[in-house]
Short mmCIF file of C-alpha atoms in Angstrom, two decimals:
data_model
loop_
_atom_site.label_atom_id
_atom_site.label_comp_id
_atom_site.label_asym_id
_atom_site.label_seq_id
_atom_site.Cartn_x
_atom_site.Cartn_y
_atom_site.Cartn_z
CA UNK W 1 79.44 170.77 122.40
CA UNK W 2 81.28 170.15 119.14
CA UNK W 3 80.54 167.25 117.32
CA UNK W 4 82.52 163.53 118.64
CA UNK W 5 85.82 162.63 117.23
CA UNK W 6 87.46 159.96 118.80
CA UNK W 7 85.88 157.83 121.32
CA UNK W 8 87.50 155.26 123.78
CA UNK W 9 84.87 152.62 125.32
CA UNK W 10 86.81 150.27 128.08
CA UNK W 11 90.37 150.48 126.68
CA UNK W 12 91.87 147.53 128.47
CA UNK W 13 95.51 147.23 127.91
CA UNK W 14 97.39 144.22 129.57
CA UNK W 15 101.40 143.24 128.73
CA UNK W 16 101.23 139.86 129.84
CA UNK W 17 99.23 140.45 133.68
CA UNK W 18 100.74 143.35 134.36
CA UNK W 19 97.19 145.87 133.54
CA UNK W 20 98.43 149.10 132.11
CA UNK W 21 94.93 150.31 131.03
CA UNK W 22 92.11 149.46 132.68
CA UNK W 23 88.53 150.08 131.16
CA UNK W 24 89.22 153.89 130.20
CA UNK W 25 86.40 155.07 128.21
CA UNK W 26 86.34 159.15 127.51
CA UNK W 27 85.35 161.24 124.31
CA UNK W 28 87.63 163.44 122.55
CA UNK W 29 85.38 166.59 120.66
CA UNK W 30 86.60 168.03 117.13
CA UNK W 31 88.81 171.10 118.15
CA UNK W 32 89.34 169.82 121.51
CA UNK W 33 92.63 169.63 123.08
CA UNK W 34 93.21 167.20 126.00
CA UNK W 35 96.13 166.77 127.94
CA UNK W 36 97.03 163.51 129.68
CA UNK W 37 98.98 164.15 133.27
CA UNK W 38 100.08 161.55 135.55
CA UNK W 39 103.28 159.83 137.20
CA UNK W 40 105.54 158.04 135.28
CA UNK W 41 104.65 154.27 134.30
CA UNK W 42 100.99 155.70 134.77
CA UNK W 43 99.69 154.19 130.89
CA UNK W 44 100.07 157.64 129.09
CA UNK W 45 102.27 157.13 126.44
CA UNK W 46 100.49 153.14 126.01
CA UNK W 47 97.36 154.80 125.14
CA UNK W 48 98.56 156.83 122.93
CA UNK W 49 100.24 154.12 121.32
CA UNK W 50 96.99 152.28 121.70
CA UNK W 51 95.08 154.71 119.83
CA UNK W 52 97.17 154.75 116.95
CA UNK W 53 97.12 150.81 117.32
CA UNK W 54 101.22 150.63 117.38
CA UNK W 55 99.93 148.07 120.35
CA UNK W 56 97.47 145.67 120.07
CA UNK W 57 94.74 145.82 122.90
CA UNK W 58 93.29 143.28 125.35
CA UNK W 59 89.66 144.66 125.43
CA UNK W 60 87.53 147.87 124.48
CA UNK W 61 87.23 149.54 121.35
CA UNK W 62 88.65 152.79 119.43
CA UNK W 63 86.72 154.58 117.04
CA UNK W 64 88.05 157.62 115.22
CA UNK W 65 84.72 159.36 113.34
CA UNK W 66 82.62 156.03 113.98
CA UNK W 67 85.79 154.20 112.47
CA UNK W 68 87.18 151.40 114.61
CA UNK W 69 90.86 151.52 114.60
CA UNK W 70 91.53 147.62 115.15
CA UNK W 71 95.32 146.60 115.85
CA UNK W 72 96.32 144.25 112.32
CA UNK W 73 93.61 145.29 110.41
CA UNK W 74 93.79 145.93 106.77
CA UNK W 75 92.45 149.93 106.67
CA UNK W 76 94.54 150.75 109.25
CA UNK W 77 97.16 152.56 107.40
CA UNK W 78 94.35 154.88 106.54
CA UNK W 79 93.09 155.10 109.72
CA UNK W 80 96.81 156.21 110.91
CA UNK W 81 96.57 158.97 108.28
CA UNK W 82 94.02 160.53 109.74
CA UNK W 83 95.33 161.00 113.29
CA UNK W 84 98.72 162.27 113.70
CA UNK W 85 101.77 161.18 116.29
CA UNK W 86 104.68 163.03 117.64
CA UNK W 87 107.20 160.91 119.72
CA UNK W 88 109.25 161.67 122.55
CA UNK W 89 112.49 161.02 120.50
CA UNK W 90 111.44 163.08 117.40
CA UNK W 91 112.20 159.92 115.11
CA UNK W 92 112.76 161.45 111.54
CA UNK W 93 114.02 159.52 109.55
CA UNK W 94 118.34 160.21 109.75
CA UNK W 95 118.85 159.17 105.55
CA UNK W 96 116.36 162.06 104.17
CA UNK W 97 116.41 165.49 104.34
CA UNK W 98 114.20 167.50 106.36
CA UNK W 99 112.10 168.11 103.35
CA UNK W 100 112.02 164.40 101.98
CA UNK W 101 110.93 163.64 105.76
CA UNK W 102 108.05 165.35 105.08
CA UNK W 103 107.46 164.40 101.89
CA UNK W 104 107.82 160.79 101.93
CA UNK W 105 103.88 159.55 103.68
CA UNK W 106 101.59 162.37 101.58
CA UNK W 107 103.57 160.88 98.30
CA UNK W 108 103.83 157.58 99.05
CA UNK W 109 100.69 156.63 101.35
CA UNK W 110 98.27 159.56 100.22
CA UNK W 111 99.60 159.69 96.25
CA UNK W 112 99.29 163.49 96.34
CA UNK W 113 101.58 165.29 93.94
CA UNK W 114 104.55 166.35 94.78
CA UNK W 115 104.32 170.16 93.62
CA UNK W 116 101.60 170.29 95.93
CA UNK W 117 103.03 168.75 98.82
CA UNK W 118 106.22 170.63 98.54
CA UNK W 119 104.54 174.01 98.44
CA UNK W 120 102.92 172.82 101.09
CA UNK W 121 105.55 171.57 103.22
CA UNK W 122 107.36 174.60 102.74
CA UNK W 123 104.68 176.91 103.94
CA UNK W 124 104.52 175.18 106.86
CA UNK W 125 107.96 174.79 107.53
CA UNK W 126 107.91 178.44 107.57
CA UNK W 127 104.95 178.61 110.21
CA UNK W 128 107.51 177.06 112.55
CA UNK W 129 110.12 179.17 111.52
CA UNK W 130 112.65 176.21 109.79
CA UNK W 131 112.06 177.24 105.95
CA UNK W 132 115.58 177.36 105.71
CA UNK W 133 116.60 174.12 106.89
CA UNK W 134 114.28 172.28 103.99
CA UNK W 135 117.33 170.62 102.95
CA UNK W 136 119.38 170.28 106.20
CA UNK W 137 120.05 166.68 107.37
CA UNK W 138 118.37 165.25 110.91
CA UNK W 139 121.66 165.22 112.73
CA UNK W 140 122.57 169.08 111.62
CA UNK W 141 119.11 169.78 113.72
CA UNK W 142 119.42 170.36 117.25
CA UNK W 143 116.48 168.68 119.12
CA UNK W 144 114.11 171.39 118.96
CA UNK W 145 113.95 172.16 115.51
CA UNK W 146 113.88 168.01 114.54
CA UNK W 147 110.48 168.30 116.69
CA UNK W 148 109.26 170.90 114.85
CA UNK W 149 110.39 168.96 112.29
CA UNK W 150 108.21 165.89 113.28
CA UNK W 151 105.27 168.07 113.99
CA UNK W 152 104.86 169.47 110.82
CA UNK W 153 106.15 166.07 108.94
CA UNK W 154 102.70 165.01 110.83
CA UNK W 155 100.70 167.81 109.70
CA UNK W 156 101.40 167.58 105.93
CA UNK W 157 99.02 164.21 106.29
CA UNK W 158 96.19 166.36 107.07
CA UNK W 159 95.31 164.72 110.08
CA UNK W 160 91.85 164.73 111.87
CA UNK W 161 93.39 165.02 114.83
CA UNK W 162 97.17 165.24 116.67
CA UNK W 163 98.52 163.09 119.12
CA UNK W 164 101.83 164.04 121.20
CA UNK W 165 103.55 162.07 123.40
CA UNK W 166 105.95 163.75 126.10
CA UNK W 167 107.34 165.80 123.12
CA UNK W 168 109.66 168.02 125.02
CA UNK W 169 110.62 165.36 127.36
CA UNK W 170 113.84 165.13 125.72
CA UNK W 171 114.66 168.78 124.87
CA UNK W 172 116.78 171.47 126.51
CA UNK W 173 114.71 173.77 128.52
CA UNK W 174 115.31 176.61 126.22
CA UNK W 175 113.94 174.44 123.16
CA UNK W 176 111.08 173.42 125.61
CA UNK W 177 109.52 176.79 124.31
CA UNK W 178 109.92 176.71 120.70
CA UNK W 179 108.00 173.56 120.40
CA UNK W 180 105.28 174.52 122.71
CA UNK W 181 104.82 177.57 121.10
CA UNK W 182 103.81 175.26 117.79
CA UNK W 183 101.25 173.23 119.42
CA UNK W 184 99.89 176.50 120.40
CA UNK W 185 99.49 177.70 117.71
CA UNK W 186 97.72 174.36 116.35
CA UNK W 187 95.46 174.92 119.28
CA UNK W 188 94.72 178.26 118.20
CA UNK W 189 93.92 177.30 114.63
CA UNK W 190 91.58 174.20 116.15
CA UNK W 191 93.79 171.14 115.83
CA UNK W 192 92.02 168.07 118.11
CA UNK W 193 94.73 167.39 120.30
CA UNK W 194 95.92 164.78 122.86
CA UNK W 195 98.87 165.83 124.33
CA UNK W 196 100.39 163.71 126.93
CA UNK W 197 102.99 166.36 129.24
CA UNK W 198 104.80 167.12 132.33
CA UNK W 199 104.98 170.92 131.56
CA UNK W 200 102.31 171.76 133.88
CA UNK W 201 102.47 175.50 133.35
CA UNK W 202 101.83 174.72 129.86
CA UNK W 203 98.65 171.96 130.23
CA UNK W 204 96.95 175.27 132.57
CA UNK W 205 97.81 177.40 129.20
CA UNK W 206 96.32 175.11 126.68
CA UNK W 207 94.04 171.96 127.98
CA UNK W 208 90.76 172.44 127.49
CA UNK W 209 90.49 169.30 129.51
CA UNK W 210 93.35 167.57 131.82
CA UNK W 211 93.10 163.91 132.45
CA UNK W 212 94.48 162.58 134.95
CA UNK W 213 95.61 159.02 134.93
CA UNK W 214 97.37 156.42 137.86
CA UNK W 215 98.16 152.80 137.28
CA UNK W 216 95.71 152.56 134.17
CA UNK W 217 92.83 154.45 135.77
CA UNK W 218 91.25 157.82 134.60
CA UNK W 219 91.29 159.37 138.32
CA UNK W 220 90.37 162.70 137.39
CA UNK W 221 88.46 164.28 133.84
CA UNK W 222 88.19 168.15 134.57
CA UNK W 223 88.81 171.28 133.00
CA UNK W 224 92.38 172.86 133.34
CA UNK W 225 91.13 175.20 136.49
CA UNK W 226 89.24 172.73 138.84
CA UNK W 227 92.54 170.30 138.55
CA UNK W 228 95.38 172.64 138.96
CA UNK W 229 93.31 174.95 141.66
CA UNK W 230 90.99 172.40 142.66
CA UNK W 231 91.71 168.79 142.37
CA UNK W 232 89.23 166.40 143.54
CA UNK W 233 91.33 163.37 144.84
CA UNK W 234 93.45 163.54 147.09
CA UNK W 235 96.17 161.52 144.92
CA UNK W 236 95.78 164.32 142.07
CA UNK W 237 96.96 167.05 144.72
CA UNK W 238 100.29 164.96 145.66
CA UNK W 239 101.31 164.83 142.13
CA UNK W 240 100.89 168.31 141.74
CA UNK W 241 102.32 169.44 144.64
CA UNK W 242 105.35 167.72 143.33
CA UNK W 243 105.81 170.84 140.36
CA UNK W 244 105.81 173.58 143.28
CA UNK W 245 108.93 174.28 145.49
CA UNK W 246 108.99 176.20 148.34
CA UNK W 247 111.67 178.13 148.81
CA UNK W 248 113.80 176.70 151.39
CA UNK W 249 114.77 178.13 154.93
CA UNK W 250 118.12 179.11 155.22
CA UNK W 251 119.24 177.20 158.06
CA UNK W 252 117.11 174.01 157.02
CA UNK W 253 119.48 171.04 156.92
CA UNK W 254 119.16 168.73 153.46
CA UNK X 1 162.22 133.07 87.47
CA UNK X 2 160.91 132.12 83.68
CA UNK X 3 159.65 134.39 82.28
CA UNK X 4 158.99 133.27 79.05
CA UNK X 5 157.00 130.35 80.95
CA UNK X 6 154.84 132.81 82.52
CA UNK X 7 153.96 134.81 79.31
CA UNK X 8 153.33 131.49 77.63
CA UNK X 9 150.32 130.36 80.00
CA UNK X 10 149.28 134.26 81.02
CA UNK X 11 146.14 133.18 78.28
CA UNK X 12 145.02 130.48 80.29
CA UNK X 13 145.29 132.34 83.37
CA UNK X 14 143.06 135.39 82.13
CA UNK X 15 140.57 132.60 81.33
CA UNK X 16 140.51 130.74 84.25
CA UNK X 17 140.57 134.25 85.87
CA UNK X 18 137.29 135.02 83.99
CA UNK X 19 135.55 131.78 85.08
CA UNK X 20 136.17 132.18 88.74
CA UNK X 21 134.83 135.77 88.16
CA UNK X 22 131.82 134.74 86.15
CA UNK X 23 130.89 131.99 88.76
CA UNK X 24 132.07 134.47 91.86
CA UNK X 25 130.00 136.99 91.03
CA UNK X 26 127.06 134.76 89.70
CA UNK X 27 126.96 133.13 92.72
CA UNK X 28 127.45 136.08 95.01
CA UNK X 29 124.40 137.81 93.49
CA UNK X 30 122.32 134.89 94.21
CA UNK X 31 123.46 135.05 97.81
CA UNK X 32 122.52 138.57 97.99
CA UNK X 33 119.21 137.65 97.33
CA UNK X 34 118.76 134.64 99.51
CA UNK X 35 120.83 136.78 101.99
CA UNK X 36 118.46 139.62 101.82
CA UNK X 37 115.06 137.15 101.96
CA UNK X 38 116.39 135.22 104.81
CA UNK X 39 117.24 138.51 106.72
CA UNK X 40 113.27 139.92 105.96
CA UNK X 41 111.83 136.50 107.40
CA UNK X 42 114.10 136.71 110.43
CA UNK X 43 113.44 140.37 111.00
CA UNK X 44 109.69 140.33 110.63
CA UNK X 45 109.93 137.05 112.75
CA UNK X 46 107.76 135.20 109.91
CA UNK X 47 106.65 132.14 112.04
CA UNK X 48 108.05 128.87 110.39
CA UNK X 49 109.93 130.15 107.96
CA UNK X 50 112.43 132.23 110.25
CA UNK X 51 113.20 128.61 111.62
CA UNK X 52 114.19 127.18 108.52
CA UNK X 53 116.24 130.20 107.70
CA UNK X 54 118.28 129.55 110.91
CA UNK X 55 118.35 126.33 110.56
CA UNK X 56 120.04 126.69 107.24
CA UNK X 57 122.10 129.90 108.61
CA UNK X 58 123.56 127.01 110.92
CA UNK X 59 124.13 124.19 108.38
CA UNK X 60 125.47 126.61 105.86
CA UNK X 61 127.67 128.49 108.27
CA UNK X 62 129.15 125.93 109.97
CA UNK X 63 130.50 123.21 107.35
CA UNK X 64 133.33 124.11 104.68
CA UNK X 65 132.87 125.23 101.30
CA UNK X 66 134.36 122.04 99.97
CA UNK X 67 132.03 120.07 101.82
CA UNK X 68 129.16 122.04 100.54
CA UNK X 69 130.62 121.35 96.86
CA UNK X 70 131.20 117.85 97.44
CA UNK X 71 127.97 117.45 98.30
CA UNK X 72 126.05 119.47 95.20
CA UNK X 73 128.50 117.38 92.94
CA UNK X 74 128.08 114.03 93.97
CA UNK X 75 124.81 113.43 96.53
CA UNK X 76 122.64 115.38 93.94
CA UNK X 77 122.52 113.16 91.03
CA UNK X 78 122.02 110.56 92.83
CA UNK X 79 118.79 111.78 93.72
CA UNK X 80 118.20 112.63 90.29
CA UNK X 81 119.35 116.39 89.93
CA UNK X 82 122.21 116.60 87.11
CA UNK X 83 125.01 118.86 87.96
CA UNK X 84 127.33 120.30 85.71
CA UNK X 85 130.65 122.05 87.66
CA UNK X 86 129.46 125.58 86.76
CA UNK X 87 126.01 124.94 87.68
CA UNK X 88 127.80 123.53 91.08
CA UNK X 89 130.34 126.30 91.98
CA UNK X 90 127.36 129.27 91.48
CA UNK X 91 125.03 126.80 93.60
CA UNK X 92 127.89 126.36 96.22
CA UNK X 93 128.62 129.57 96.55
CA UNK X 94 125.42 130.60 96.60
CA UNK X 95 124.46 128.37 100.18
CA UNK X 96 127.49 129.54 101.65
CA UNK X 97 127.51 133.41 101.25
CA UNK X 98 123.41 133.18 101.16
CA UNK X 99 123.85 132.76 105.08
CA UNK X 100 126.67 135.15 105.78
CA UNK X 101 124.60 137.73 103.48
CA UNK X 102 121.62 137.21 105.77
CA UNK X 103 123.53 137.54 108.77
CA UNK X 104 124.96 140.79 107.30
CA UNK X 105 121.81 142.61 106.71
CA UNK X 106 120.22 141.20 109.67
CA UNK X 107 122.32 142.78 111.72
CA UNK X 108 121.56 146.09 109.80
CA UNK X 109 118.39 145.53 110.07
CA UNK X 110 118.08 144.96 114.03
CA UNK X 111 120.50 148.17 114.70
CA UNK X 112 117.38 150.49 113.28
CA UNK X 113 115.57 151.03 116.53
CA UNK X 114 111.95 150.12 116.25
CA UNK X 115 110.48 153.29 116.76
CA UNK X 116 111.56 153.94 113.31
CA UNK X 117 108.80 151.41 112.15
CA UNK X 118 106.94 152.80 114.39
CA UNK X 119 106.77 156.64 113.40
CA UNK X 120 106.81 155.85 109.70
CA UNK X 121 103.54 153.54 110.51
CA UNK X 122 102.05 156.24 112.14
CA UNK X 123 102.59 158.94 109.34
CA UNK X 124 99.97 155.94 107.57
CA UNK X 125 102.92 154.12 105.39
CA UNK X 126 102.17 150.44 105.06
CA UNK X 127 104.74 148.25 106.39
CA UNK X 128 106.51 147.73 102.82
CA UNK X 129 106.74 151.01 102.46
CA UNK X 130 107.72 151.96 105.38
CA UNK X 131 110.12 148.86 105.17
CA UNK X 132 111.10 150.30 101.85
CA UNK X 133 111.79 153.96 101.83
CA UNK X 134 112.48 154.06 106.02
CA UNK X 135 114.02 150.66 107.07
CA UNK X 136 115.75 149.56 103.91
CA UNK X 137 117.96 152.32 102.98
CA UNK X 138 119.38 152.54 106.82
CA UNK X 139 119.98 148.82 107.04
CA UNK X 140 121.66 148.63 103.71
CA UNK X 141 124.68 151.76 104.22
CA UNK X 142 124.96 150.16 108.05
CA UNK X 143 125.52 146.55 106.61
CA UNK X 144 127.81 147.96 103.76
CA UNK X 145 130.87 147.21 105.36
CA UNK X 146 130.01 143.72 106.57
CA UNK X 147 128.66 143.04 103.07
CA UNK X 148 131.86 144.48 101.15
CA UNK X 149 134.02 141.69 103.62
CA UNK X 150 131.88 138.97 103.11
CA UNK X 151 132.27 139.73 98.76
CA UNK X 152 135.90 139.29 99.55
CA UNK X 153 135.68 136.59 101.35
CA UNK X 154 133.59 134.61 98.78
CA UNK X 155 135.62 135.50 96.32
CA UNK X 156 138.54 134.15 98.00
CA UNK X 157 136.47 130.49 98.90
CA UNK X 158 136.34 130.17 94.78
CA UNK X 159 139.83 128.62 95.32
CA UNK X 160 138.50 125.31 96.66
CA UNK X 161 136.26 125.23 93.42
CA UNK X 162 138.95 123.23 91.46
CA UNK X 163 137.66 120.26 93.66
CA UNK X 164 134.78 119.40 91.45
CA UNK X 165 137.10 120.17 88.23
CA UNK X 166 136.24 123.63 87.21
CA UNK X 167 138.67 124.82 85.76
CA UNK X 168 139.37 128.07 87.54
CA UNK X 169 142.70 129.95 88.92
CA UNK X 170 143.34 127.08 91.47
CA UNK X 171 143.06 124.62 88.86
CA UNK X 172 144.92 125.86 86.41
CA UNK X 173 147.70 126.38 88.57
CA UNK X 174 147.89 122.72 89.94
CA UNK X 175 147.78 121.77 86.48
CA UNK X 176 150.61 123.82 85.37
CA UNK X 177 152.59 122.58 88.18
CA UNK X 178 152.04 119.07 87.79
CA UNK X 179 152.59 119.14 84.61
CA UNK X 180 155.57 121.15 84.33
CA UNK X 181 156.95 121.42 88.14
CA UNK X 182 157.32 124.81 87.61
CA UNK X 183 155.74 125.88 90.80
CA UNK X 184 157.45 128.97 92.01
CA UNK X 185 155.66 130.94 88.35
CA UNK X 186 152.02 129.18 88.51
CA UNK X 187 152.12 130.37 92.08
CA UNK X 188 153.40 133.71 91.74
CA UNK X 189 150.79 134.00 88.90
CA UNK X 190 148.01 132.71 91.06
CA UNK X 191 148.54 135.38 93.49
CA UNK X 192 148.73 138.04 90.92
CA UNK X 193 145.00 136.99 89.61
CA UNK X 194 143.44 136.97 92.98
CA UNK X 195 145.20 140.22 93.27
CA UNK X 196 143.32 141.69 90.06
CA UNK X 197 140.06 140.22 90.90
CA UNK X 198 140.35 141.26 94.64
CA UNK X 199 142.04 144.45 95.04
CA UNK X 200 139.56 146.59 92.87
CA UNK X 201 136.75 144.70 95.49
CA UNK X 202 138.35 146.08 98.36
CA UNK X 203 139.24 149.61 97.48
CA UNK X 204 136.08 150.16 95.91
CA UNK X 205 134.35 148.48 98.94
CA UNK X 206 136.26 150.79 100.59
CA UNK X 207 135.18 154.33 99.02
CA UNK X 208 131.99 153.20 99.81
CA UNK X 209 132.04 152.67 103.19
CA UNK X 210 133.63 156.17 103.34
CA UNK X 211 130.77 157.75 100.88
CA UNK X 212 127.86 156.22 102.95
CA UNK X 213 129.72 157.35 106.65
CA UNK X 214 129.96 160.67 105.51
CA UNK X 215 127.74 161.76 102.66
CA UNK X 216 124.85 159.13 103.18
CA UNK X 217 123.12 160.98 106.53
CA UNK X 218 124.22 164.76 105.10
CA UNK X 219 127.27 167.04 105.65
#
């Protein structure tokens, strides 16, 4: 096994009593990519949050690389820089252009040139097929190309490790594709991953691991073919039996 | 209508005009800053501090410019802090817009939705810069057109500034007609000078709003 990455011992995540994470300890492995299933309100998108301390935390610890990410502490703006996060709602920012986006955290947080960055932006910008739309506003995006957008805005930070959080959630189904098709890519070229979904055709494609999580639990930890063919509780197979339709008889009344 | 009146004492109108423009816009930049402060502590919820900001948002909003003069004028020195009538109209003005100001970019502020803090603090910005280079600029072109009012309307309130004898457009006017009774032309010529002053505010308050709508976010 590759060598550790990030590491969660007893994550314990409360919003007043309501327990959203309870004691969830796994280990993510450099080039790994884990995807996070589970019903909605199940604590996925918290610990993401969580790991990227945009929460604070009620017990357990983080550690990125034997780093502990602590919620208010002074390094953590370094610590951020080092794992990557893709939102739901794509969240450039609407007053820059797609290429000051990107720009903005390695010249401002990092200090890198910008020559460098800008070459480098634009190569990647061209990985995801957008190297024309460098100077294009947010709004003149449509939703799929602001995510690609975001993802490589997130890249250009050189980050150990991504995190994404229900990224085509809010995208047309045709735009669904062009984003997934990125992160595959990033799988393929050994990005660390945690990628919270509810394209299930696309976990089986690129987990290496699926977690599966209900009301703050880790219920299942298994490679992509035991859970989709094989799950193990009998919870895990409801869920999943909610992404399969039968086709329906004819004279069956609705 | 005399005309020859009106050309006589045009002189000391362009001068009062200049002092209520000096001490307008003197005392409006020192409300932008207070404005601006107080907005930061109430937006980042800075404990004790964001309740003396509303505390003064209150006091300040809610009692008359005149009032607020009055008091700089005559309570201060008795505790000991001189006050000239300059030094008074830029402090008056000052409390009063400093809350309206605050209010203004507040409410810029609070219509960025969080998760713009959020995603710049992920990308590894500190807060003040992600404050800075995210927040800032968005707050600022969405409270443009709540800050271009609130200019106008502070320059208007320099009117009651004649009430701790500085000798300003409303003054001069009120001395012209007492002295002369020739009200109709110190009126007509009052209006005129808020006119200049204003009119420039407002148009160019208004290109603005237009330039940030449209050009600010691209197209």
């Amino acid at each position: 096994m590759a060598e550790e990455l990030l590491k969660i011992e007893h994550l314990t995540k409360r919003f007043d009593d309501n327990t959203v994470l309870d004691d969830i300890s796994f280990t993510v492995h450099k080039g790994e990519v884990i995807v996070v299933v589970g019903p909605s309100g199940c604590g996925k998108s918290t610990m993401l949050r969580c790991i990227n301390a945009l929460e604070p935390i009620q017990g357990g610890k983080i550690t990125i690389n034997g780093d502990e990410i602590v919620y208010g502490s002074k390094n953590l703006s370094s610590l951020r820089q080092r794992i990557g996060m893709v939102f739901q709602s794509y969240d450039l920012f609407p007053h820059l252009n797609v290429l000051d986006n990107i720009l903005l955290a390695p010249t401002k947080a990092q200090k890198r040139k910008k020559d460098e960055v800008t070459k480098e932006a634009m190569e990647l910008l061209k990985r995801v097929g957008l190297e024309d739309k460098a100077k294009s506003y947010p709004r003149q995006l449509s939703g799929g190309q602001k995510q690609r957008v975001a993802i490589v805005r997130a890249l250009c930070m050189h980050p150990e490790m991504m995190l994404f959080d229900e990224v085509t959630a809010a995208l047309d189904p045709e735009m669904v594709r062009e984003v997934l098709d990125v992160m595959l890519g990033l799988a393929k070229r050994g990005m660390t991953m945690i990628i919270v979904t509810h394209e299930m055709q696309f976990a089986k494609a690129i987990a290496d691991r699926v977690l599966f999580l209900e009301n703050g639990k880790i219920i299942e930890d298994a490679d992509p073919d035991t859970f989709f063919e094989n799950p193990k509780t009998e919870r895990a197979k409801q869920f999943l039996n909610i992404f399969s339709f039968e086709r329906s008889k004819e004279n069956e009344e609705i | 209508m005399n005309w020859d009146f009106i050309w006589e004492y045009l002189p000391l109108y362009k001068d009062a005009a200049l002092l209520t423009v000096k001490i307008g816009w003197l005392g409006i930049a020192i409300a932008i800053v207070i404005g601006f402060l107080c907005a930061i502590a109430l937006y980042f919820k800075v404990p004790v501090l964001r309740r003396i900001v509303s505390v003064y948002i209150e006091i300040s909003r809610n009692t008359p410019l005149l009032i607020q003069l009055f008091f700089i004028y005559y309570a201060l020195p008795k505790i000991g802090i001189p006050t000239n009538p300059e030094a008074c109209g830029v402090a008056g003005l000052a409390f009063l817009g400093g809350s309206y100001m605050a209010e203004a970019f507040r409410s810029g502020l609070e219509a960025i939705e969080p998760i713009q803090m959020e995603s710049a603090l992920s990308l590894g910005l500190e807060k003040s810069q992600a404050l800075r280079h995210v927040i800032m600029p968005q707050a600022v072109s969405i409270s443009v057109p709540a800050f271009v009012a609130n200019v106008i309307f502070l320059l208007k309130e320099t009117s009651v500034f004649s009430a701790v004898s500085l000798m300003d457009l409303m003054f001069t006017a009120k001395d012209l007609i007492g002295l002369y009774y020739k009200t109709t032309e110190s009126l007509l010529m009052l209006v005129v000078f808020y006119l200049i002053i204003l009119l420039p505010v407002s148009i160019l308050g208004s290109v603005l709003e237009r330039r940030l709508r449209h050009a600010g976010f691209g197209s």
